[in-house]
Amino acid sequence: AQSVTQLDSQVPVFEEAPVELRCNYSSSVSVYLFWYVQYPNQGLQLLLKYLSGSTLVESINGFEAEFNKSQTSFHLRKPSVHISDTAEYFCAVSEDTGKLIFGQGTTLQVKP
Amino acid sequence: NAGVTQTPKFRVLKTGQSMTLLCAQDMNHEYMYWYRQDPGMGLRLIHYSVGEGTTAKGEVPDGYNVSRLKKQNFLLGLESAAPSQTSVYFCATSWGTSQPQHFGDGTRLSIL
C-alpha cells in the first residue's frame, strides 16, 4: 500500500534563508507526485506536480522539487523564503487510480 | 467562475443529528472527492466518485454516505453524527487519474 511520510512536522526558518521540506513515499509502481500549500482557513492549492519527464519541477513562486526514484523522495526547496510563504505544505502521491495519499503536513514558519 | 464551492462553511451539530454537506463544481470535472482533515494526520479520503451515478469508498468511509446524482454535485451525508466526526471537510475535483485536484475552502464541522 502507498504511504507518504513528511519527515518534519514544523520547520522554522528566518526570512531570506533557504528551506527544504522533506517527503518520502512508498510505492511499488510508477507514481504521480504533488505538493500542495494551505494558507490559514483556506483549501489546498496546487504548488507543483511531477507526472513524467524532467525530474526537477518548478512553481511560479520560486519553489522547486526533485523526483528521486531511487530514494523514493520528492523534497521541496526554495532558495530564499518570504514571510508570505508561511503556511502548511502537503506532499501527496497518486498511483493512477485517481486517489491521492497525503503526508501528515509540514508547517513552514518564516520569521522576520 | 466559482470553481469548487462547499456549503455550509461552518456547522455545529449535536450527537445523533444528521446533516448533508454539499459540494458543487462548475469545471465539468469527472472525478470528485471528499476528505477530512485532522491535526497531524493530513487529509484522509472518505469517499470518491469517478463520474455521475458512481461512488466508491476511500480510506475512512465508516459513518458517511455519498451521492452523485448530477455531475456537478457531490453530497456527503452523516446519518448519526458522532464527536469523532468533528473535523474540517474538503471537497476536491479533477479531470482524471493523473491530474491535480482542485479543492474547495472547506466545511468546519463540530459535533457536541
mmCIF file with all atom_site columns, C-alpha atoms in Angstrom:
data_model
loop_
_atom_site.group_PDB
_atom_site.id
_atom_site.type_symbol
_atom_site.label_atom_id
_atom_site.label_alt_id
_atom_site.label_comp_id
_atom_site.label_asym_id
_atom_site.label_entity_id
_atom_site.label_seq_id
_atom_site.pdbx_PDB_ins_code
_atom_site.Cartn_x
_atom_site.Cartn_y
_atom_site.Cartn_z
_atom_site.occupancy
_atom_site.B_iso_or_equiv
_atom_site.pdbx_formal_charge
_atom_site.auth_seq_id
_atom_site.auth_comp_id
_atom_site.auth_asym_id
_atom_site.auth_atom_id
_atom_site.pdbx_PDB_model_num
ATOM 1   C CA . ALA A 1 1   ? 0.000   0.000  0.000   1.00 0.00 ? 1   ALA A CA 1
ATOM 2   C CA . GLN A 1 2   ? 1.068   3.531  -0.670  1.00 0.00 ? 2   GLN A CA 1
ATOM 3   C CA . SER A 1 3   ? 2.202   5.803  2.098   1.00 0.00 ? 3   SER A CA 1
ATOM 4   C CA . VAL A 1 4   ? 3.705   9.270  2.286   1.00 0.00 ? 4   VAL A CA 1
ATOM 5   C CA . THR A 1 5   ? 5.973   10.496 5.071   1.00 0.00 ? 5   THR A CA 1
ATOM 6   C CA . GLN A 1 6   ? 6.797   14.122 5.640   1.00 0.00 ? 6   GLN A CA 1
ATOM 7   C CA . LEU A 1 7   ? 9.787   13.989 7.908   1.00 0.00 ? 7   LEU A CA 1
ATOM 8   C CA . ASP A 1 8   ? 9.298   17.313 9.683   1.00 0.00 ? 8   ASP A CA 1
ATOM 9   C CA . SER A 1 9   ? 6.055   18.481 11.262  1.00 0.00 ? 9   SER A CA 1
ATOM 10  C CA . GLN A 1 10  ? 7.348   22.044 11.711  1.00 0.00 ? 10  GLN A CA 1
ATOM 11  C CA . VAL A 1 11  ? 10.166  23.926 10.025  1.00 0.00 ? 11  VAL A CA 1
ATOM 12  C CA . PRO A 1 12  ? 11.085  27.344 11.462  1.00 0.00 ? 12  PRO A CA 1
ATOM 13  C CA . VAL A 1 13  ? 13.304  29.495 9.250   1.00 0.00 ? 13  VAL A CA 1
ATOM 14  C CA . PHE A 1 14  ? 14.319  33.132 9.003   1.00 0.00 ? 14  PHE A CA 1
ATOM 15  C CA . GLU A 1 15  ? 13.230  35.291 6.107   1.00 0.00 ? 15  GLU A CA 1
ATOM 16  C CA . GLU A 1 16  ? 15.525  35.095 3.049   1.00 0.00 ? 16  GLU A CA 1
ATOM 17  C CA . ALA A 1 17  ? 17.069  31.830 4.235   1.00 0.00 ? 17  ALA A CA 1
ATOM 18  C CA . PRO A 1 18  ? 16.832  28.635 2.145   1.00 0.00 ? 18  PRO A CA 1
ATOM 19  C CA . VAL A 1 19  ? 14.451  25.862 3.130   1.00 0.00 ? 19  VAL A CA 1
ATOM 20  C CA . GLU A 1 20  ? 13.873  22.204 2.340   1.00 0.00 ? 20  GLU A CA 1
ATOM 21  C CA . LEU A 1 21  ? 10.710  20.300 3.210   1.00 0.00 ? 21  LEU A CA 1
ATOM 22  C CA . ARG A 1 22  ? 11.259  16.572 3.027   1.00 0.00 ? 22  ARG A CA 1
ATOM 23  C CA . CYS A 1 23  ? 8.886   13.996 1.577   1.00 0.00 ? 23  CYS A CA 1
ATOM 24  C CA . ASN A 1 24  ? 9.356   10.259 1.137   1.00 0.00 ? 24  ASN A CA 1
ATOM 25  C CA . TYR A 1 25  ? 6.854   7.835  -0.322  1.00 0.00 ? 25  TYR A CA 1
ATOM 26  C CA . SER A 1 26  ? 6.464   4.108  -0.634  1.00 0.00 ? 26  SER A CA 1
ATOM 27  C CA . SER A 1 27  ? 5.100   2.548  -3.787  1.00 0.00 ? 27  SER A CA 1
ATOM 28  C CA . SER A 1 28  ? 5.981   -0.385 -5.987  1.00 0.00 ? 28  SER A CA 1
ATOM 29  C CA . VAL A 1 29  ? 4.701   1.166  -9.193  1.00 0.00 ? 29  VAL A CA 1
ATOM 30  C CA . SER A 1 30  ? 5.036   4.410  -11.104 1.00 0.00 ? 30  SER A CA 1
ATOM 31  C CA . VAL A 1 31  ? 3.549   7.354  -9.279  1.00 0.00 ? 31  VAL A CA 1
ATOM 32  C CA . TYR A 1 32  ? 2.466   10.916 -9.748  1.00 0.00 ? 32  TYR A CA 1
ATOM 33  C CA . LEU A 1 33  ? 3.687   13.352 -7.099  1.00 0.00 ? 33  LEU A CA 1
ATOM 34  C CA . PHE A 1 34  ? 2.291   16.643 -5.889  1.00 0.00 ? 34  PHE A CA 1
ATOM 35  C CA . TRP A 1 35  ? 2.973   19.403 -3.408  1.00 0.00 ? 35  TRP A CA 1
ATOM 36  C CA . TYR A 1 36  ? 0.039   21.428 -2.120  1.00 0.00 ? 36  TYR A CA 1
ATOM 37  C CA . VAL A 1 37  ? 0.056   24.547 0.077   1.00 0.00 ? 37  VAL A CA 1
ATOM 38  C CA . GLN A 1 38  ? -2.632  25.509 2.563   1.00 0.00 ? 38  GLN A CA 1
ATOM 39  C CA . TYR A 1 39  ? -2.921  29.013 3.983   1.00 0.00 ? 39  TYR A CA 1
ATOM 40  C CA . PRO A 1 40  ? -4.931  29.513 7.208   1.00 0.00 ? 40  PRO A CA 1
ATOM 41  C CA . ASN A 1 41  ? -8.658  28.866 6.859   1.00 0.00 ? 41  ASN A CA 1
ATOM 42  C CA . GLN A 1 42  ? -8.359  28.037 3.174   1.00 0.00 ? 42  GLN A CA 1
ATOM 43  C CA . GLY A 1 43  ? -8.406  24.953 0.998   1.00 0.00 ? 43  GLY A CA 1
ATOM 44  C CA . LEU A 1 44  ? -5.354  23.349 -0.563  1.00 0.00 ? 44  LEU A CA 1
ATOM 45  C CA . GLN A 1 45  ? -3.747  24.897 -3.616  1.00 0.00 ? 45  GLN A CA 1
ATOM 46  C CA . LEU A 1 46  ? -1.516  23.021 -6.029  1.00 0.00 ? 46  LEU A CA 1
ATOM 47  C CA . LEU A 1 47  ? 2.092   24.203 -5.756  1.00 0.00 ? 47  LEU A CA 1
ATOM 48  C CA . LEU A 1 48  ? 3.749   21.860 -8.245  1.00 0.00 ? 48  LEU A CA 1
ATOM 49  C CA . LYS A 1 49  ? 3.469   18.396 -9.736  1.00 0.00 ? 49  LYS A CA 1
ATOM 50  C CA . TYR A 1 50  ? 5.568   15.614 -11.201 1.00 0.00 ? 50  TYR A CA 1
ATOM 51  C CA . LEU A 1 51  ? 3.787   13.463 -13.777 1.00 0.00 ? 51  LEU A CA 1
ATOM 52  C CA . SER A 1 52  ? 6.661   12.416 -16.064 1.00 0.00 ? 52  SER A CA 1
ATOM 53  C CA . GLY A 1 53  ? 9.692   13.801 -17.855 1.00 0.00 ? 53  GLY A CA 1
ATOM 54  C CA . SER A 1 54  ? 12.212  16.078 -16.130 1.00 0.00 ? 54  SER A CA 1
ATOM 55  C CA . THR A 1 55  ? 12.720  15.111 -12.523 1.00 0.00 ? 55  THR A CA 1
ATOM 56  C CA . LEU A 1 56  ? 13.098  18.755 -11.460 1.00 0.00 ? 56  LEU A CA 1
ATOM 57  C CA . VAL A 1 57  ? 9.835   20.680 -11.404 1.00 0.00 ? 57  VAL A CA 1
ATOM 58  C CA . GLU A 1 58  ? 9.333   24.330 -10.555 1.00 0.00 ? 58  GLU A CA 1
ATOM 59  C CA . SER A 1 59  ? 6.492   26.543 -9.382  1.00 0.00 ? 59  SER A CA 1
ATOM 60  C CA . ILE A 1 60  ? 5.802   30.139 -10.389 1.00 0.00 ? 60  ILE A CA 1
ATOM 61  C CA . ASN A 1 61  ? 6.673   31.467 -6.925  1.00 0.00 ? 61  ASN A CA 1
ATOM 62  C CA . GLY A 1 62  ? 10.225  30.104 -6.659  1.00 0.00 ? 62  GLY A CA 1
ATOM 63  C CA . PHE A 1 63  ? 9.693   26.647 -5.163  1.00 0.00 ? 63  PHE A CA 1
ATOM 64  C CA . GLU A 1 64  ? 11.147  23.572 -6.804  1.00 0.00 ? 64  GLU A CA 1
ATOM 65  C CA . ALA A 1 65  ? 11.029  19.837 -6.129  1.00 0.00 ? 65  ALA A CA 1
ATOM 66  C CA . GLU A 1 66  ? 13.111  16.962 -7.405  1.00 0.00 ? 66  GLU A CA 1
ATOM 67  C CA . PHE A 1 67  ? 11.783  13.481 -8.007  1.00 0.00 ? 67  PHE A CA 1
ATOM 68  C CA . ASN A 1 68  ? 14.342  10.894 -6.915  1.00 0.00 ? 68  ASN A CA 1
ATOM 69  C CA . LYS A 1 69  ? 13.109  7.437  -7.854  1.00 0.00 ? 69  LYS A CA 1
ATOM 70  C CA . SER A 1 70  ? 15.958  5.516  -6.242  1.00 0.00 ? 70  SER A CA 1
ATOM 71  C CA . GLN A 1 71  ? 15.412  7.252  -2.901  1.00 0.00 ? 71  GLN A CA 1
ATOM 72  C CA . THR A 1 72  ? 11.626  7.463  -3.349  1.00 0.00 ? 72  THR A CA 1
ATOM 73  C CA . SER A 1 73  ? 11.735  11.125 -2.385  1.00 0.00 ? 73  SER A CA 1
ATOM 74  C CA . PHE A 1 74  ? 10.173  14.364 -3.613  1.00 0.00 ? 74  PHE A CA 1
ATOM 75  C CA . HIS A 1 75  ? 11.689  17.091 -1.452  1.00 0.00 ? 75  HIS A CA 1
ATOM 76  C CA . LEU A 1 76  ? 10.521  20.697 -1.797  1.00 0.00 ? 76  LEU A CA 1
ATOM 77  C CA . ARG A 1 77  ? 13.064  23.519 -1.792  1.00 0.00 ? 77  ARG A CA 1
ATOM 78  C CA . LYS A 1 78  ? 13.197  27.283 -2.019  1.00 0.00 ? 78  LYS A CA 1
ATOM 79  C CA . PRO A 1 79  ? 16.469  29.234 -2.042  1.00 0.00 ? 79  PRO A CA 1
ATOM 80  C CA . SER A 1 80  ? 15.071  32.299 -0.245  1.00 0.00 ? 80  SER A CA 1
ATOM 81  C CA . VAL A 1 81  ? 11.786  32.327 1.665   1.00 0.00 ? 81  VAL A CA 1
ATOM 82  C CA . HIS A 1 82  ? 9.447   35.242 2.355   1.00 0.00 ? 82  HIS A CA 1
ATOM 83  C CA . ILE A 1 83  ? 7.103   35.893 5.244   1.00 0.00 ? 83  ILE A CA 1
ATOM 84  C CA . SER A 1 84  ? 4.228   35.184 2.857   1.00 0.00 ? 84  SER A CA 1
ATOM 85  C CA . ASP A 1 85  ? 5.453   31.587 2.434   1.00 0.00 ? 85  ASP A CA 1
ATOM 86  C CA . THR A 1 86  ? 4.286   30.808 5.979   1.00 0.00 ? 86  THR A CA 1
ATOM 87  C CA . ALA A 1 87  ? 1.736   28.028 5.501   1.00 0.00 ? 87  ALA A CA 1
ATOM 88  C CA . GLU A 1 88  ? 1.231   24.286 5.768   1.00 0.00 ? 88  GLU A CA 1
ATOM 89  C CA . TYR A 1 89  ? 2.644   22.175 2.963   1.00 0.00 ? 89  TYR A CA 1
ATOM 90  C CA . PHE A 1 90  ? 1.394   18.745 1.966   1.00 0.00 ? 90  PHE A CA 1
ATOM 91  C CA . CYS A 1 91  ? 3.109   16.137 -0.167  1.00 0.00 ? 91  CYS A CA 1
ATOM 92  C CA . ALA A 1 92  ? 0.812   13.692 -1.986  1.00 0.00 ? 92  ALA A CA 1
ATOM 93  C CA . VAL A 1 93  ? 1.157   10.653 -4.238  1.00 0.00 ? 93  VAL A CA 1
ATOM 94  C CA . SER A 1 94  ? -1.199  9.016  -6.709  1.00 0.00 ? 94  SER A CA 1
ATOM 95  C CA . GLU A 1 95  ? -0.874  5.631  -8.434  1.00 0.00 ? 95  GLU A CA 1
ATOM 96  C CA . ASP A 1 96  ? -3.101  6.410  -11.420 1.00 0.00 ? 96  ASP A CA 1
ATOM 97  C CA . THR A 1 97  ? -6.228  5.399  -9.532  1.00 0.00 ? 97  THR A CA 1
ATOM 98  C CA . GLY A 1 98  ? -7.311  8.996  -9.079  1.00 0.00 ? 98  GLY A CA 1
ATOM 99  C CA . LYS A 1 99  ? -6.892  8.729  -5.322  1.00 0.00 ? 99  LYS A CA 1
ATOM 100 C CA . LEU A 1 100 ? -4.346  10.904 -3.541  1.00 0.00 ? 100 LEU A CA 1
ATOM 101 C CA . ILE A 1 101 ? -2.490  9.763  -0.456  1.00 0.00 ? 101 ILE A CA 1
ATOM 102 C CA . PHE A 1 102 ? -1.323  12.721 1.621   1.00 0.00 ? 102 PHE A CA 1
ATOM 103 C CA . GLY A 1 103 ? 1.510   13.119 4.058   1.00 0.00 ? 103 GLY A CA 1
ATOM 104 C CA . GLN A 1 104 ? 0.874   14.493 7.514   1.00 0.00 ? 104 GLN A CA 1
ATOM 105 C CA . GLY A 1 105 ? 1.848   18.029 6.517   1.00 0.00 ? 105 GLY A CA 1
ATOM 106 C CA . THR A 1 106 ? 4.746   20.360 7.355   1.00 0.00 ? 106 THR A CA 1
ATOM 107 C CA . THR A 1 107 ? 4.171   23.782 8.850   1.00 0.00 ? 107 THR A CA 1
ATOM 108 C CA . LEU A 1 108 ? 6.658   26.298 7.463   1.00 0.00 ? 108 LEU A CA 1
ATOM 109 C CA . GLN A 1 109 ? 7.125   29.213 9.870   1.00 0.00 ? 109 GLN A CA 1
ATOM 110 C CA . VAL A 1 110 ? 9.057   32.099 8.339   1.00 0.00 ? 110 VAL A CA 1
ATOM 111 C CA . LYS A 1 111 ? 10.372  34.529 10.930  1.00 0.00 ? 111 LYS A CA 1
ATOM 112 C CA . PRO A 1 112 ? 11.400  38.144 10.245  1.00 0.00 ? 112 PRO A CA 1
ATOM 113 C CA . ASN B 2 1   ? -16.187 31.096 -12.269 1.00 0.00 ? 1   ASN B CA 1
ATOM 114 C CA . ALA B 2 2   ? -16.531 29.764 -8.729  1.00 0.00 ? 2   ALA B CA 1
ATOM 115 C CA . GLY B 2 3   ? -14.556 26.516 -9.129  1.00 0.00 ? 3   GLY B CA 1
ATOM 116 C CA . VAL B 2 4   ? -15.398 24.251 -6.179  1.00 0.00 ? 4   VAL B CA 1
ATOM 117 C CA . THR B 2 5   ? -17.998 25.556 -3.723  1.00 0.00 ? 5   THR B CA 1
ATOM 118 C CA . GLN B 2 6   ? -18.771 23.908 -0.394  1.00 0.00 ? 6   GLN B CA 1
ATOM 119 C CA . THR B 2 7   ? -21.820 24.619 1.733   1.00 0.00 ? 7   THR B CA 1
ATOM 120 C CA . PRO B 2 8   ? -22.162 25.237 4.588   1.00 0.00 ? 8   PRO B CA 1
ATOM 121 C CA . LYS B 2 9   ? -18.832 26.729 5.707   1.00 0.00 ? 9   LYS B CA 1
ATOM 122 C CA . PHE B 2 10  ? -19.456 26.108 9.417   1.00 0.00 ? 10  PHE B CA 1
ATOM 123 C CA . ARG B 2 11  ? -21.872 23.926 11.345  1.00 0.00 ? 11  ARG B CA 1
ATOM 124 C CA . VAL B 2 12  ? -22.340 22.748 14.901  1.00 0.00 ? 12  VAL B CA 1
ATOM 125 C CA . LEU B 2 13  ? -24.308 19.559 15.473  1.00 0.00 ? 13  LEU B CA 1
ATOM 126 C CA . LYS B 2 14  ? -25.401 17.547 18.452  1.00 0.00 ? 14  LYS B CA 1
ATOM 127 C CA . THR B 2 15  ? -24.501 13.868 18.698  1.00 0.00 ? 15  THR B CA 1
ATOM 128 C CA . GLY B 2 16  ? -27.009 11.792 16.767  1.00 0.00 ? 16  GLY B CA 1
ATOM 129 C CA . GLN B 2 17  ? -28.170 14.544 14.436  1.00 0.00 ? 17  GLN B CA 1
ATOM 130 C CA . SER B 2 18  ? -27.899 14.166 10.682  1.00 0.00 ? 18  SER B CA 1
ATOM 131 C CA . MET B 2 19  ? -26.759 16.559 8.016   1.00 0.00 ? 19  MET B CA 1
ATOM 132 C CA . THR B 2 20  ? -25.621 16.801 4.411   1.00 0.00 ? 20  THR B CA 1
ATOM 133 C CA . LEU B 2 21  ? -22.620 18.679 3.072   1.00 0.00 ? 21  LEU B CA 1
ATOM 134 C CA . LEU B 2 22  ? -22.850 19.900 -0.497  1.00 0.00 ? 22  LEU B CA 1
ATOM 135 C CA . CYS B 2 23  ? -20.021 20.227 -2.989  1.00 0.00 ? 23  CYS B CA 1
ATOM 136 C CA . ALA B 2 24  ? -20.742 21.968 -6.292  1.00 0.00 ? 24  ALA B CA 1
ATOM 137 C CA . GLN B 2 25  ? -18.293 22.408 -9.172  1.00 0.00 ? 25  GLN B CA 1
ATOM 138 C CA . ASP B 2 26  ? -18.507 24.354 -12.404 1.00 0.00 ? 26  ASP B CA 1
ATOM 139 C CA . MET B 2 27  ? -15.369 22.918 -14.053 1.00 0.00 ? 27  MET B CA 1
ATOM 140 C CA . ASN B 2 28  ? -17.038 19.909 -15.680 1.00 0.00 ? 28  ASN B CA 1
ATOM 141 C CA . HIS B 2 29  ? -14.633 17.544 -13.887 1.00 0.00 ? 29  HIS B CA 1
ATOM 142 C CA . GLU B 2 30  ? -15.466 13.856 -13.847 1.00 0.00 ? 30  GLU B CA 1
ATOM 143 C CA . TYR B 2 31  ? -13.794 12.967 -10.564 1.00 0.00 ? 31  TYR B CA 1
ATOM 144 C CA . MET B 2 32  ? -14.944 14.274 -7.185  1.00 0.00 ? 32  MET B CA 1
ATOM 145 C CA . TYR B 2 33  ? -13.646 13.515 -3.696  1.00 0.00 ? 33  TYR B CA 1
ATOM 146 C CA . TRP B 2 34  ? -14.478 14.072 -0.041  1.00 0.00 ? 34  TRP B CA 1
ATOM 147 C CA . TYR B 2 35  ? -11.646 14.320 2.505   1.00 0.00 ? 35  TYR B CA 1
ATOM 148 C CA . ARG B 2 36  ? -11.443 15.045 6.180   1.00 0.00 ? 36  ARG B CA 1
ATOM 149 C CA . GLN B 2 37  ? -8.531  16.939 7.715   1.00 0.00 ? 37  GLN B CA 1
ATOM 150 C CA . ASP B 2 38  ? -7.484  16.385 11.295  1.00 0.00 ? 38  ASP B CA 1
ATOM 151 C CA . PRO B 2 39  ? -4.425  17.861 13.049  1.00 0.00 ? 39  PRO B CA 1
ATOM 152 C CA . GLY B 2 40  ? -1.249  15.876 12.412  1.00 0.00 ? 40  GLY B CA 1
ATOM 153 C CA . MET B 2 41  ? -2.971  13.416 10.080  1.00 0.00 ? 41  MET B CA 1
ATOM 154 C CA . GLY B 2 42  ? -3.021  15.214 6.760   1.00 0.00 ? 42  GLY B CA 1
ATOM 155 C CA . LEU B 2 43  ? -6.071  14.644 4.586   1.00 0.00 ? 43  LEU B CA 1
ATOM 156 C CA . ARG B 2 44  ? -7.806  11.286 4.502   1.00 0.00 ? 44  ARG B CA 1
ATOM 157 C CA . LEU B 2 45  ? -10.120 10.207 1.712   1.00 0.00 ? 45  LEU B CA 1
ATOM 158 C CA . ILE B 2 46  ? -13.680 9.400  2.803   1.00 0.00 ? 46  ILE B CA 1
ATOM 159 C CA . HIS B 2 47  ? -15.464 8.626  -0.480  1.00 0.00 ? 47  HIS B CA 1
ATOM 160 C CA . TYR B 2 48  ? -14.955 9.497  -4.100  1.00 0.00 ? 48  TYR B CA 1
ATOM 161 C CA . SER B 2 49  ? -16.715 9.377  -7.467  1.00 0.00 ? 49  SER B CA 1
ATOM 162 C CA . VAL B 2 50  ? -15.330 8.792  -10.960 1.00 0.00 ? 50  VAL B CA 1
ATOM 163 C CA . GLY B 2 51  ? -18.463 10.020 -12.719 1.00 0.00 ? 51  GLY B CA 1
ATOM 164 C CA . GLU B 2 52  ? -22.157 10.791 -12.424 1.00 0.00 ? 52  GLU B CA 1
ATOM 165 C CA . GLY B 2 53  ? -24.009 7.996  -10.682 1.00 0.00 ? 53  GLY B CA 1
ATOM 166 C CA . THR B 2 54  ? -20.862 6.314  -9.309  1.00 0.00 ? 54  THR B CA 1
ATOM 167 C CA . THR B 2 55  ? -19.371 6.312  -5.808  1.00 0.00 ? 55  THR B CA 1
ATOM 168 C CA . ALA B 2 56  ? -16.615 4.363  -4.073  1.00 0.00 ? 56  ALA B CA 1
ATOM 169 C CA . LYS B 2 57  ? -15.169 4.051  -0.586  1.00 0.00 ? 57  LYS B CA 1
ATOM 170 C CA . GLY B 2 58  ? -11.945 5.697  0.394   1.00 0.00 ? 58  GLY B CA 1
ATOM 171 C CA . GLU B 2 59  ? -9.710  5.242  3.409   1.00 0.00 ? 59  GLU B CA 1
ATOM 172 C CA . VAL B 2 60  ? -12.184 6.245  6.167   1.00 0.00 ? 60  VAL B CA 1
ATOM 173 C CA . PRO B 2 61  ? -15.767 5.670  4.878   1.00 0.00 ? 61  PRO B CA 1
ATOM 174 C CA . ASP B 2 62  ? -17.486 4.454  8.056   1.00 0.00 ? 62  ASP B CA 1
ATOM 175 C CA . GLY B 2 63  ? -20.266 6.709  9.291   1.00 0.00 ? 63  GLY B CA 1
ATOM 176 C CA . TYR B 2 64  ? -20.588 8.576  5.991   1.00 0.00 ? 64  TYR B CA 1
ATOM 177 C CA . ASN B 2 65  ? -22.643 8.163  2.832   1.00 0.00 ? 65  ASN B CA 1
ATOM 178 C CA . VAL B 2 66  ? -22.374 9.958  -0.506  1.00 0.00 ? 66  VAL B CA 1
ATOM 179 C CA . SER B 2 67  ? -24.376 10.517 -3.657  1.00 0.00 ? 67  SER B CA 1
ATOM 180 C CA . ARG B 2 68  ? -23.518 11.848 -7.123  1.00 0.00 ? 68  ARG B CA 1
ATOM 181 C CA . LEU B 2 69  ? -26.878 12.203 -8.867  1.00 0.00 ? 69  LEU B CA 1
ATOM 182 C CA . LYS B 2 70  ? -25.638 15.102 -11.006 1.00 0.00 ? 70  LYS B CA 1
ATOM 183 C CA . LYS B 2 71  ? -22.176 15.511 -12.463 1.00 0.00 ? 71  LYS B CA 1
ATOM 184 C CA . GLN B 2 72  ? -21.653 18.892 -10.834 1.00 0.00 ? 72  GLN B CA 1
ATOM 185 C CA . ASN B 2 73  ? -22.718 17.936 -7.304  1.00 0.00 ? 73  ASN B CA 1
ATOM 186 C CA . PHE B 2 74  ? -21.284 15.528 -4.736  1.00 0.00 ? 74  PHE B CA 1
ATOM 187 C CA . LEU B 2 75  ? -23.099 15.190 -1.417  1.00 0.00 ? 75  LEU B CA 1
ATOM 188 C CA . LEU B 2 76  ? -21.652 13.879 1.826   1.00 0.00 ? 76  LEU B CA 1
ATOM 189 C CA . GLY B 2 77  ? -24.091 12.701 4.470   1.00 0.00 ? 77  GLY B CA 1
ATOM 190 C CA . LEU B 2 78  ? -23.739 11.992 8.153   1.00 0.00 ? 78  LEU B CA 1
ATOM 191 C CA . GLU B 2 79  ? -26.710 9.904  9.258   1.00 0.00 ? 79  GLU B CA 1
ATOM 192 C CA . SER B 2 80  ? -25.981 9.960  13.004  1.00 0.00 ? 80  SER B CA 1
ATOM 193 C CA . ALA B 2 81  ? -23.201 12.371 13.880  1.00 0.00 ? 81  ALA B CA 1
ATOM 194 C CA . ALA B 2 82  ? -20.575 11.382 16.453  1.00 0.00 ? 82  ALA B CA 1
ATOM 195 C CA . PRO B 2 83  ? -17.956 13.560 18.214  1.00 0.00 ? 83  PRO B CA 1
ATOM 196 C CA . SER B 2 84  ? -15.227 11.641 16.337  1.00 0.00 ? 84  SER B CA 1
ATOM 197 C CA . GLN B 2 85  ? -16.540 13.213 13.145  1.00 0.00 ? 85  GLN B CA 1
ATOM 198 C CA . THR B 2 86  ? -15.589 16.686 14.301  1.00 0.00 ? 86  THR B CA 1
ATOM 199 C CA . SER B 2 87  ? -13.231 17.782 11.555  1.00 0.00 ? 87  SER B CA 1
ATOM 200 C CA . VAL B 2 88  ? -12.687 20.039 8.574   1.00 0.00 ? 88  VAL B CA 1
ATOM 201 C CA . TYR B 2 89  ? -14.154 18.509 5.430   1.00 0.00 ? 89  TYR B CA 1
ATOM 202 C CA . PHE B 2 90  ? -12.792 19.269 1.982   1.00 0.00 ? 90  PHE B CA 1
ATOM 203 C CA . CYS B 2 91  ? -14.230 18.527 -1.406  1.00 0.00 ? 91  CYS B CA 1
ATOM 204 C CA . ALA B 2 92  ? -11.953 18.233 -4.430  1.00 0.00 ? 92  ALA B CA 1
ATOM 205 C CA . THR B 2 93  ? -12.371 17.625 -8.168  1.00 0.00 ? 93  THR B CA 1
ATOM 206 C CA . SER B 2 94  ? -10.114 16.591 -11.042 1.00 0.00 ? 94  SER B CA 1
ATOM 207 C CA . TRP B 2 95  ? -10.141 15.808 -14.766 1.00 0.00 ? 95  TRP B CA 1
ATOM 208 C CA . GLY B 2 96  ? -8.721  12.350 -14.363 1.00 0.00 ? 96  GLY B CA 1
ATOM 209 C CA . THR B 2 97  ? -6.485  9.947  -12.533 1.00 0.00 ? 97  THR B CA 1
ATOM 210 C CA . SER B 2 98  ? -3.127  11.678 -13.106 1.00 0.00 ? 98  SER B CA 1
ATOM 211 C CA . GLN B 2 99  ? -4.389  15.226 -12.882 1.00 0.00 ? 99  GLN B CA 1
ATOM 212 C CA . PRO B 2 100 ? -4.131  17.608 -9.925  1.00 0.00 ? 100 PRO B CA 1
ATOM 213 C CA . GLN B 2 101 ? -7.127  18.003 -7.678  1.00 0.00 ? 101 GLN B CA 1
ATOM 214 C CA . HIS B 2 102 ? -8.849  21.345 -7.103  1.00 0.00 ? 102 HIS B CA 1
ATOM 215 C CA . PHE B 2 103 ? -10.095 21.968 -3.585  1.00 0.00 ? 103 PHE B CA 1
ATOM 216 C CA . GLY B 2 104 ? -12.942 23.900 -2.050  1.00 0.00 ? 104 GLY B CA 1
ATOM 217 C CA . ASP B 2 105 ? -12.450 26.108 1.013   1.00 0.00 ? 105 ASP B CA 1
ATOM 218 C CA . GLY B 2 106 ? -13.726 23.501 3.437   1.00 0.00 ? 106 GLY B CA 1
ATOM 219 C CA . THR B 2 107 ? -16.545 22.968 5.922   1.00 0.00 ? 107 THR B CA 1
ATOM 220 C CA . ARG B 2 108 ? -15.739 23.165 9.622   1.00 0.00 ? 108 ARG B CA 1
ATOM 221 C CA . LEU B 2 109 ? -17.984 20.729 11.451  1.00 0.00 ? 109 LEU B CA 1
ATOM 222 C CA . SER B 2 110 ? -18.189 20.441 15.227  1.00 0.00 ? 110 SER B CA 1
ATOM 223 C CA . ILE B 2 111 ? -20.200 17.710 16.899  1.00 0.00 ? 111 ILE B CA 1
ATOM 224 C CA . LEU B 2 112 ? -21.006 18.129 20.563  1.00 0.00 ? 112 LEU B CA 1
#
